[in-house]
Coordinates of C-alpha atoms and ligand atoms in Angstrom, one line a residue:
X21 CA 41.1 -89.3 39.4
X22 CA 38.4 -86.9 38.8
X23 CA 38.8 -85.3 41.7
X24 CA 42.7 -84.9 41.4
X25 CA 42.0 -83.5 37.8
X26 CA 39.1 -80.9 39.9
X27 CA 42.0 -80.1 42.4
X28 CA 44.5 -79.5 39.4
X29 CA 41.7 -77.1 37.7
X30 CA 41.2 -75.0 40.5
X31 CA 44.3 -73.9 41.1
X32 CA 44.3 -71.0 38.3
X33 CA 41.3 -69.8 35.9
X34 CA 40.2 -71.5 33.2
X35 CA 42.1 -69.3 30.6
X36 CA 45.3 -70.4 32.3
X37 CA 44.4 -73.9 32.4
X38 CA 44.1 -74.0 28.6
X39 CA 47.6 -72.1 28.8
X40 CA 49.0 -74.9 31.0
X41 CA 47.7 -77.3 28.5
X42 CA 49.1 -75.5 25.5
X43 CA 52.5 -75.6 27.5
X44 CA 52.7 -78.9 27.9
X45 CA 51.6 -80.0 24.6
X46 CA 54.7 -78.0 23.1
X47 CA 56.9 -79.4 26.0
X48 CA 55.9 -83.0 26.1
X49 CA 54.9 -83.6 22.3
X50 CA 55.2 -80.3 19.4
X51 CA 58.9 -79.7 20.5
X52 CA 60.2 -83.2 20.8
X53 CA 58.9 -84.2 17.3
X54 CA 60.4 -80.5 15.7
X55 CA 63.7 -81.8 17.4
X56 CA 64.2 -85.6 17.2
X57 CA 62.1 -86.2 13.5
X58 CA 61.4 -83.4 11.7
X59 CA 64.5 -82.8 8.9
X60 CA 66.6 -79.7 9.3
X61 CA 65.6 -79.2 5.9
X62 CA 62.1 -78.8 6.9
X63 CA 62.7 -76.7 9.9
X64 CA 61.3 -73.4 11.3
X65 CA 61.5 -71.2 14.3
X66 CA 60.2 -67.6 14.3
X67 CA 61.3 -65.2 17.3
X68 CA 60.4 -61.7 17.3
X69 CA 58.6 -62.8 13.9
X70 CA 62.1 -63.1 12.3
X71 CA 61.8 -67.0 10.6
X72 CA 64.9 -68.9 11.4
X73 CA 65.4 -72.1 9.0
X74 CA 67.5 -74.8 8.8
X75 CA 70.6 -75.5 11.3
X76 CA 69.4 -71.8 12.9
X77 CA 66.3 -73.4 13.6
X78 CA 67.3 -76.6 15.1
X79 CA 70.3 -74.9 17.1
X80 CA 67.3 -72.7 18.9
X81 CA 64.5 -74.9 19.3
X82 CA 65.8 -76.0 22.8
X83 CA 65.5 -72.8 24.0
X84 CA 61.8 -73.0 23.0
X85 CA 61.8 -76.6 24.0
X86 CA 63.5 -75.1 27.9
X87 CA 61.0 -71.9 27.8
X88 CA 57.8 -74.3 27.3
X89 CA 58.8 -76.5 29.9
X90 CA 59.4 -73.7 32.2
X91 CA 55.7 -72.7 31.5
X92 CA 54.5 -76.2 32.3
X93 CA 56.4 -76.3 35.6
X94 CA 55.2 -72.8 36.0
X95 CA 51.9 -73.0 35.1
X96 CA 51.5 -76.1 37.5
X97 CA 52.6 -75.1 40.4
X98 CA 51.8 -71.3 39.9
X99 CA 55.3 -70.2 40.7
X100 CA 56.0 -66.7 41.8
X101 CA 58.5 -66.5 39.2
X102 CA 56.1 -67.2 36.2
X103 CA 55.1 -62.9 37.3
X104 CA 56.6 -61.0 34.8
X105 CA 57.9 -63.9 32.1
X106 CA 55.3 -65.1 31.1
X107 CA 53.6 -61.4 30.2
X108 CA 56.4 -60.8 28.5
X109 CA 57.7 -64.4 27.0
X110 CA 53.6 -63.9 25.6
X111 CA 54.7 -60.5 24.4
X112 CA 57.2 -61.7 22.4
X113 CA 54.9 -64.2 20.5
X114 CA 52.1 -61.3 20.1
X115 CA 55.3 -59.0 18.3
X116 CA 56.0 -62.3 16.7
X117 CA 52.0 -62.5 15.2
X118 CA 52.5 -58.9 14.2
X119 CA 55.7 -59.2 12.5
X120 CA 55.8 -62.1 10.9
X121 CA 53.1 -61.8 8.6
X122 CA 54.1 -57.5 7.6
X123 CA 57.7 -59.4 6.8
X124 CA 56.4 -62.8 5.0
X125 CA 53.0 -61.4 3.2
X126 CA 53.8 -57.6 3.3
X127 CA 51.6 -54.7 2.4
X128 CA 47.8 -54.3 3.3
X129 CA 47.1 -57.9 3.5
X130 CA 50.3 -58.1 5.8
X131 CA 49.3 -55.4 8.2
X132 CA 45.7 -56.8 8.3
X133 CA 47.0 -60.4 9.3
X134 CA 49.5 -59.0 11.8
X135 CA 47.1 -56.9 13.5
X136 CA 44.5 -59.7 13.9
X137 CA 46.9 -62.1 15.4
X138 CA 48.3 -59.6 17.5
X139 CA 45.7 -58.2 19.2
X140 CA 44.6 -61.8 20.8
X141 CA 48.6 -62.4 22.2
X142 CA 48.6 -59.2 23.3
X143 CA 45.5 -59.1 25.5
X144 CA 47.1 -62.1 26.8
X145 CA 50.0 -60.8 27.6
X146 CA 48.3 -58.2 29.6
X147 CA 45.9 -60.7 31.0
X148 CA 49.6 -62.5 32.5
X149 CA 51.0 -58.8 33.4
X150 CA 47.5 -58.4 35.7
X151 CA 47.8 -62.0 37.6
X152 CA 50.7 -61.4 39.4
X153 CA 48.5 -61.8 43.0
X154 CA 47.6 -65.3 41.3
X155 CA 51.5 -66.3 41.0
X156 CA 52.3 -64.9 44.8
X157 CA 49.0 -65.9 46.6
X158 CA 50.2 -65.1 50.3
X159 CA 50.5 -68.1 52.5
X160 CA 48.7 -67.9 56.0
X161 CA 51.7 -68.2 58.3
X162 CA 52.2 -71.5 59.3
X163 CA 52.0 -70.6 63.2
X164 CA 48.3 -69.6 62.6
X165 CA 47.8 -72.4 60.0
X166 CA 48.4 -75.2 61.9
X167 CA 48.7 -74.2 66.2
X168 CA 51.1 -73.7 68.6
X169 CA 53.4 -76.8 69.6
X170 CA 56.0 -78.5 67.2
X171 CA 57.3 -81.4 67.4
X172 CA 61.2 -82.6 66.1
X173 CA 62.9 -85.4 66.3
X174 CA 66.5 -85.5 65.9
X175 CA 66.6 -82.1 66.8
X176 CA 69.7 -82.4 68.9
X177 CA 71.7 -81.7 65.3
X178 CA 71.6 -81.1 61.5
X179 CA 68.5 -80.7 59.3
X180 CA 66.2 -81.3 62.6
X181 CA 68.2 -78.6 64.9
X182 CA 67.9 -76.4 61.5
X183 CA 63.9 -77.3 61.5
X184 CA 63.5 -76.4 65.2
X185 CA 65.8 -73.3 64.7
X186 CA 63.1 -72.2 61.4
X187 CA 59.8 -73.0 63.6
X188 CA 60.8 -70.9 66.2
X189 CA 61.5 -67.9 64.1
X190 CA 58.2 -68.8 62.9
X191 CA 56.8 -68.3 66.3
X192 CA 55.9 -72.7 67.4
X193 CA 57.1 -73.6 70.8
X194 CA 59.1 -76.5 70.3
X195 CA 59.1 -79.8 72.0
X196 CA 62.9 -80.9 71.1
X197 CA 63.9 -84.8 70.7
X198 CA 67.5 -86.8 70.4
X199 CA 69.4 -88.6 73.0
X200 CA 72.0 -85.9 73.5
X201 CA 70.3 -84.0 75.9
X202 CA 73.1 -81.2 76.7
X203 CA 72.8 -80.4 73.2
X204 CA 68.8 -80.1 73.4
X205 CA 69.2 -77.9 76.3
X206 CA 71.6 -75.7 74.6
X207 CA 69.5 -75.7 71.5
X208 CA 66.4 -74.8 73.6
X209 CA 68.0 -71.8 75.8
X210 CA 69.1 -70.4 72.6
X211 CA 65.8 -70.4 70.6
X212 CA 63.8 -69.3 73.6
X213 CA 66.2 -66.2 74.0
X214 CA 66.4 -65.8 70.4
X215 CA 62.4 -66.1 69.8
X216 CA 60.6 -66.1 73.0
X217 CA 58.6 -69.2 72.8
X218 CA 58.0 -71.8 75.1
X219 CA 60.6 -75.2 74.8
X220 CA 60.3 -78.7 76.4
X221 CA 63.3 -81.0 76.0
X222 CA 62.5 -84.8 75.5
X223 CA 65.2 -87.0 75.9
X224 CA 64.8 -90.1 74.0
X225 CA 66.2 -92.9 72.2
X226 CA 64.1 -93.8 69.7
X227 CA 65.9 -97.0 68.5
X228 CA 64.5 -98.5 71.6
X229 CA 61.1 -100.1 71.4
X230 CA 59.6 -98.0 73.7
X231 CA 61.0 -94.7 72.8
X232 CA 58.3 -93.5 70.6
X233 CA 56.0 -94.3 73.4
X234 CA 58.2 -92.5 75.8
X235 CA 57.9 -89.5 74.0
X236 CA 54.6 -89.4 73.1
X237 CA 53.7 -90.0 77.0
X238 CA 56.5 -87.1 77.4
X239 CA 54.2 -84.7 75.7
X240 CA 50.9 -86.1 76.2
X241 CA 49.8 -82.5 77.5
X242 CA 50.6 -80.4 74.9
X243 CA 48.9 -79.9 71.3
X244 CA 51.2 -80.5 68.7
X245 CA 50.3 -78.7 65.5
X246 CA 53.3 -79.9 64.0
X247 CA 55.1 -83.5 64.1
X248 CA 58.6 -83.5 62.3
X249 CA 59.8 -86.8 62.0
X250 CA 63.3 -85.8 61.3
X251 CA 65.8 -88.3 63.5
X252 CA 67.7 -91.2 61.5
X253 CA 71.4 -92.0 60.7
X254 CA 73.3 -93.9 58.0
X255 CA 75.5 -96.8 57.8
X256 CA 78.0 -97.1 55.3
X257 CA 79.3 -100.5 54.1
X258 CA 78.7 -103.8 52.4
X259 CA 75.6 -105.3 54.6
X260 CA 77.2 -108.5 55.6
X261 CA 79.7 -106.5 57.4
X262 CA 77.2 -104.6 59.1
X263 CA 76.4 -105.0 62.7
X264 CA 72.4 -106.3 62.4
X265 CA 71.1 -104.9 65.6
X266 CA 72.3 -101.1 64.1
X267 CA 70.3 -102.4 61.0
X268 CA 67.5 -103.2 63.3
X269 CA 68.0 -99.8 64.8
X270 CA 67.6 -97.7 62.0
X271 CA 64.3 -99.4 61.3
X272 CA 63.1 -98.4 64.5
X273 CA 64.3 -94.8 63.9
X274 CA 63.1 -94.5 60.5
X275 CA 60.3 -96.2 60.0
X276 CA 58.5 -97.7 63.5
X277 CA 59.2 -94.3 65.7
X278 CA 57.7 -91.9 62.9
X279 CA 55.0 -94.6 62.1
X280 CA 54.4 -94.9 66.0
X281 CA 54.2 -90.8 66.5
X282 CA 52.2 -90.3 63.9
X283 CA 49.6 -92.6 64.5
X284 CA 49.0 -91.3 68.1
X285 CA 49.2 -87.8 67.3
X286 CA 47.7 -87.3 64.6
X287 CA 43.7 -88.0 65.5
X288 CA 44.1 -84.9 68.0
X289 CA 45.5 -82.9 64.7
X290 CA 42.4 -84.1 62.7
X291 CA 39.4 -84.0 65.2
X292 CA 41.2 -79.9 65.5
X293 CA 40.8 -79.8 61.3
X294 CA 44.1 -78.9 61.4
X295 CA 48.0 -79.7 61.9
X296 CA 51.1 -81.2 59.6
X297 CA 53.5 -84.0 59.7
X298 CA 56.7 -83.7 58.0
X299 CA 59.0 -87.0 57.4
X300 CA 62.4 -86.3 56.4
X301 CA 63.1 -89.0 53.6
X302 CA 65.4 -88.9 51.4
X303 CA 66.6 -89.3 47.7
X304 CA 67.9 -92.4 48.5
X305 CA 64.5 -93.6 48.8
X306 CA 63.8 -93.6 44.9
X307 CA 66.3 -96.1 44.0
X308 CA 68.7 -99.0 45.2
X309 CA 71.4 -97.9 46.7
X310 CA 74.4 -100.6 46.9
X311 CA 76.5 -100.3 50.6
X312 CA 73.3 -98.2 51.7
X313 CA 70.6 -101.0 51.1
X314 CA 68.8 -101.2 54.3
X315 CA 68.8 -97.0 54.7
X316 CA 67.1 -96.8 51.0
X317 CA 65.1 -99.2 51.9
X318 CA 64.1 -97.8 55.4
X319 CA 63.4 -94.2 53.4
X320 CA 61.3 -95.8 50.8
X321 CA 59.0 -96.7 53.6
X322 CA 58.8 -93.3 54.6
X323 CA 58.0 -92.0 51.1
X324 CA 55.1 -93.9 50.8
X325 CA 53.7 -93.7 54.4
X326 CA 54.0 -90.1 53.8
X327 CA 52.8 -89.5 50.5
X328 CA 49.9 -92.3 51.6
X329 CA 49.0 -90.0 54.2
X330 CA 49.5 -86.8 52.5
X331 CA 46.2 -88.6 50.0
X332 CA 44.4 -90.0 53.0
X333 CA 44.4 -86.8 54.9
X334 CA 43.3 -84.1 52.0
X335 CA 40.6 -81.9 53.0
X336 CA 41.1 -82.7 56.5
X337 CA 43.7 -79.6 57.2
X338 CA 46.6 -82.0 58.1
X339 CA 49.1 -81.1 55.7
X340 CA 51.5 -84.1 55.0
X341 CA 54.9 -83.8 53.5
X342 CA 58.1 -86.5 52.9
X343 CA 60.8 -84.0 52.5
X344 CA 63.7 -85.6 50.2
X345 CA 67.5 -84.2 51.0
X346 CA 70.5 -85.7 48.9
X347 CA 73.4 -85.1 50.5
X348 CA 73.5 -82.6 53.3
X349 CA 76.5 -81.2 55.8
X350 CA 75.8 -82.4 58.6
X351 CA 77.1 -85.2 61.1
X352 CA 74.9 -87.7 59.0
X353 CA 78.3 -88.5 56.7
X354 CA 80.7 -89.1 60.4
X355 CA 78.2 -91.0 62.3
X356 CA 77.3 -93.0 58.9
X357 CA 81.3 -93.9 58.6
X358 CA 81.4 -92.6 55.1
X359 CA 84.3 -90.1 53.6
X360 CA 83.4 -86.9 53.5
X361 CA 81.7 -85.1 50.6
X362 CA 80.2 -81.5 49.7
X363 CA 76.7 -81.6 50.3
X364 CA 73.6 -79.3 50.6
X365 CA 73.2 -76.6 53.7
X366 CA 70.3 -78.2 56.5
X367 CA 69.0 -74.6 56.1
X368 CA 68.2 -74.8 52.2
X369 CA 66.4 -78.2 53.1
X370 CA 64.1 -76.6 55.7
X371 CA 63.7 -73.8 54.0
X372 CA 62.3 -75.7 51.0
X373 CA 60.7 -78.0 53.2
X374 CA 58.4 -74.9 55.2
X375 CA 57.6 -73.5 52.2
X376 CA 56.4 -76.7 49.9
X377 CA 54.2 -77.9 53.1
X378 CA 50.4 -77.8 52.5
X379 CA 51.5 -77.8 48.3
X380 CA 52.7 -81.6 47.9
X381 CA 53.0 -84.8 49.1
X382 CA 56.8 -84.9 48.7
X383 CA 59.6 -82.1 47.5
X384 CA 63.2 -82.4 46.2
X385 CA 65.7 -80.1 47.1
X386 CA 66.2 -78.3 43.6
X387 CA 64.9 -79.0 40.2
X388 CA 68.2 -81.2 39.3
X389 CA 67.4 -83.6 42.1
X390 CA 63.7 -83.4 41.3
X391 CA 65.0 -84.5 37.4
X392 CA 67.3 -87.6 39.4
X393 CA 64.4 -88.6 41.4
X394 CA 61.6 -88.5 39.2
X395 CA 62.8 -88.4 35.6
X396 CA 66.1 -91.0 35.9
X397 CA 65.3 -93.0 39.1
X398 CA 61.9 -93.6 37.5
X399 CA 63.1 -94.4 33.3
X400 CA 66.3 -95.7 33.9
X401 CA 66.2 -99.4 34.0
X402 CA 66.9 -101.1 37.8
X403 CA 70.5 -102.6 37.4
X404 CA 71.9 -99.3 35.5
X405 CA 70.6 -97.5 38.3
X406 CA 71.9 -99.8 41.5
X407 CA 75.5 -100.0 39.2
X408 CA 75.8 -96.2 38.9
X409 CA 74.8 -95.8 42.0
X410 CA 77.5 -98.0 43.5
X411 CA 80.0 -96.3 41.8
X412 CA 79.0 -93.1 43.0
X413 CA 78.8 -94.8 46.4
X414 CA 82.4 -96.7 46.7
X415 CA 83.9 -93.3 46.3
X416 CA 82.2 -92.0 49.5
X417 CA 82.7 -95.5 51.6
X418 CA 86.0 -96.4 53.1
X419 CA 87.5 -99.2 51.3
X420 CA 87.6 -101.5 54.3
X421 CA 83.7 -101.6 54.2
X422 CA 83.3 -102.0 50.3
Ligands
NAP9 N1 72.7 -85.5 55.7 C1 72.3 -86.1 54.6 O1 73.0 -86.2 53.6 C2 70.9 -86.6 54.5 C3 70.3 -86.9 53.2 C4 69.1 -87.4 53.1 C5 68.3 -87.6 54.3 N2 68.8 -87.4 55.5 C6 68.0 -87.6 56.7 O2 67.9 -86.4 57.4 C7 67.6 -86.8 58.8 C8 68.5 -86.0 59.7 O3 69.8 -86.3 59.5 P1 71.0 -85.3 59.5 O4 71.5 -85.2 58.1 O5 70.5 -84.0 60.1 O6 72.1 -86.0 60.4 P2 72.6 -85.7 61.9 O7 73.2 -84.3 61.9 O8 73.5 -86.9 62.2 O9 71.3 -85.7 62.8 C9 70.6 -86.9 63.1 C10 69.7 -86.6 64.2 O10 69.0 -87.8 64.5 C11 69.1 -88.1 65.9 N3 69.0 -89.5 66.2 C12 69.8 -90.5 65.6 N4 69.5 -91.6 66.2 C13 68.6 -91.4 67.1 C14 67.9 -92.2 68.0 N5 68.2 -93.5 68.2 N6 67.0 -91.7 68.9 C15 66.7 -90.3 68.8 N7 67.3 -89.5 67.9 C16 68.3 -90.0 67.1 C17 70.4 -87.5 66.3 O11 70.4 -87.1 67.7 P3 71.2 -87.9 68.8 O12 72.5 -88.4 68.2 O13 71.5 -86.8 69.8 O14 70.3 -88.9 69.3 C18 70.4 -86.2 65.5 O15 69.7 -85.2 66.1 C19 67.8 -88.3 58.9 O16 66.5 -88.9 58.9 C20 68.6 -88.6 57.7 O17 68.3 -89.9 57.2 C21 70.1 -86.9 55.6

């Protein structure tokens, strides 16, 4: 705990700490006692130093409410974005501070308060304006962070051809896995045309018992920097109707095969003090999920090996990361027998994926699943949560296998 609270700390200054801390005071407890208890009677927001009462006050304290918790969030995880609002949202108050008490005190006494509470908002302001290198710290390409072989399972389509695709442009040769090879080979010629670097096409089946063996054997010559255990599929339906051994299956895939890879790959990774494993999980992994029980329940494994790992291996230069799609276009929804539905692009998920490694143990693809996952999967009591998601579920299963 103390060191988690160090590692927090030393992310930003000290004077941004205690802005972080201010932020989420307002967020978590100021701002949800103005709104829920205090009387509209009783209420008061100033912006720009203009003091809004009443039903004005109440109608715009959750935009404070919103603009706090954007800070928090901010703050935390030192967004980019956070360079220039914060300057100027800190502006605002310091007009605010100056404002305020020239309108509510007036004369000399006024512009003497005003300018004292000014100036320290101000120089705060500019304090925010200056740190924009703090909110945009470049990243060390990941190529040079973490060597030059990747690793990607259920490459041969989807979210895993899209993370092969993004590793090459970032310059990793690729060792590419699935059982269609003709679609690994085609996948291969095109990123080696496209980005020069090196391929190797492993054909495997990784719902057999010895296909995570296979593989590893199949690249026992190469570093990999990078392990993405991407390959899994769904099966839609109630589970006595499904066939067990495909059950059986997608425990393999999910969780033995990336359990199996990871252990005998990653003490090369360590003893070179660096390298990453990715796990594609899921959303489905923070709750129960009716006529999808054994696939939530396969991706909750992965969560927490991952997340496990991403703790155990801190400091070591292994970067760890469960990456969490909802839904996503790809073949997932056909070979899983559901209905089709609109889903996320493979590219966003990668995307998001590359750029949270080395930050977190585990990222959401946007802040509203991030608010499913870990505000309403986490509050919401267990049979709300498996009934609503059945409902959403039926509509995406064909009736014959509800
Ligand atoms: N799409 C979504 O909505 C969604 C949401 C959350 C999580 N995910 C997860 O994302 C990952 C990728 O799925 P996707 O959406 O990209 O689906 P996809 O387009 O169907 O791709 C699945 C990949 O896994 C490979 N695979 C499946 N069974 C395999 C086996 N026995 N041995 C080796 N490779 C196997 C497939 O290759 P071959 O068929 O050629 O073997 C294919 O390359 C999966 O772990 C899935 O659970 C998907």
């Amino acid at each position: 705990m103390r060191e988690w609270l160090r590692d927090v700390l030393a992310r930003r200054p000290g004077w941004m700490n205690a802005l972080l801390g201010f932020c989420a005071y307002m967020t978590f407890l100021y701002l949800p006692f103005d709104f829920f208890v205090k009387p509209i009677a009783r209420d008061e927001e100033v912006w720009f130093g203009v003091v809004l009462t009443g039903f004005a006050a109440k109608a715009t304290e959750p935009l404070h409410w919103a603009l706090y918790a954007a800070g928090s969030y901010g703050f935390w995880r030192m967004r980019p974005w956070m360079w220039p609002w914060a300057a100027l949202y800190t502006a605002q108050v310091a007009i605010a501070m100056a404002v305020w008490p020239l309108l509510e005190v007036g004369g000399a006494k006024g512009l003497l308060m005003g300018a004292v509470s000014f100036i320290p908002f101000a120089a705060l302001s500019v304090a925010l304006w200056n740190a924009r290198d703090r909110f945009q710290a470049p990243r060390r390409p990941l190529r040079e962070r973490y060597g030059e072989w990747a690793l990607v399972t259920g490459a041969s389509s989807g979210i895993g051809a899209a993370f092969a695709r993004a590793l090459a442009r970032e310059g990793f040769s690729l060792v590419l896995c699935a059982r269609r090879r003709e679609r690994l080979d085609a996948l291969a010629a095109e990123v080696a045309k496209e980005c020069a670097v090196a391929t190797r096409v492993v054909p495997v089946d990784l719902a057999a018992p010895e296909g995570a063996e296979r593989l590893t054997a199949g690249v026992a010559d190469l570093e990999i920097a990078v392990l993405v255990n991407n390959a899994g599929f769904g099966s839609a339906g109630r589970f006595e109707l499904q066939d067990e051994q495909r059950l059986v299956e997608m425990i393999q895939v999910h969780c033995t095969a990336p359990l199996v890879l990871t252990r005998r790959l990653l003490p090369k990774m360590r003893s070179r003090g660096r390298g990453a494993v990715v796990f594609t999980g899921s959303l489905a992994a923070k709750q129960p999920m009716p006529l999808h029980a054994t696939y939530a329940a396969t991706k909750a494994f992965v969560e927490l090996l991952g997340e496990g790992l991403w703790a155990e291996l801190r400091g070591s230069g292994v970067d760890v990361l469960v990456v969490e799609p909802g839904t996503t276009t790809t073949e997932f929804q056909a070979v899983a027998g559901e209905l089709p539905h609109e889903g996320e692009t493979p590219e966003r998920v990668v995307a998001v994926a590359l750029e949270r490694l080395g930050e977190q143990p585990s990222v959401a693809i946007g802040w509203w699943r991030w608010l499913r996952g870990n505000l309403g999967m986490r509050l919401l009591p267990r049979s709300l949560l498996a009934r609503v998601a059945q409902g959403a579920i039926e509509k995406q299963t064909p009736p014959s296998l509800r």
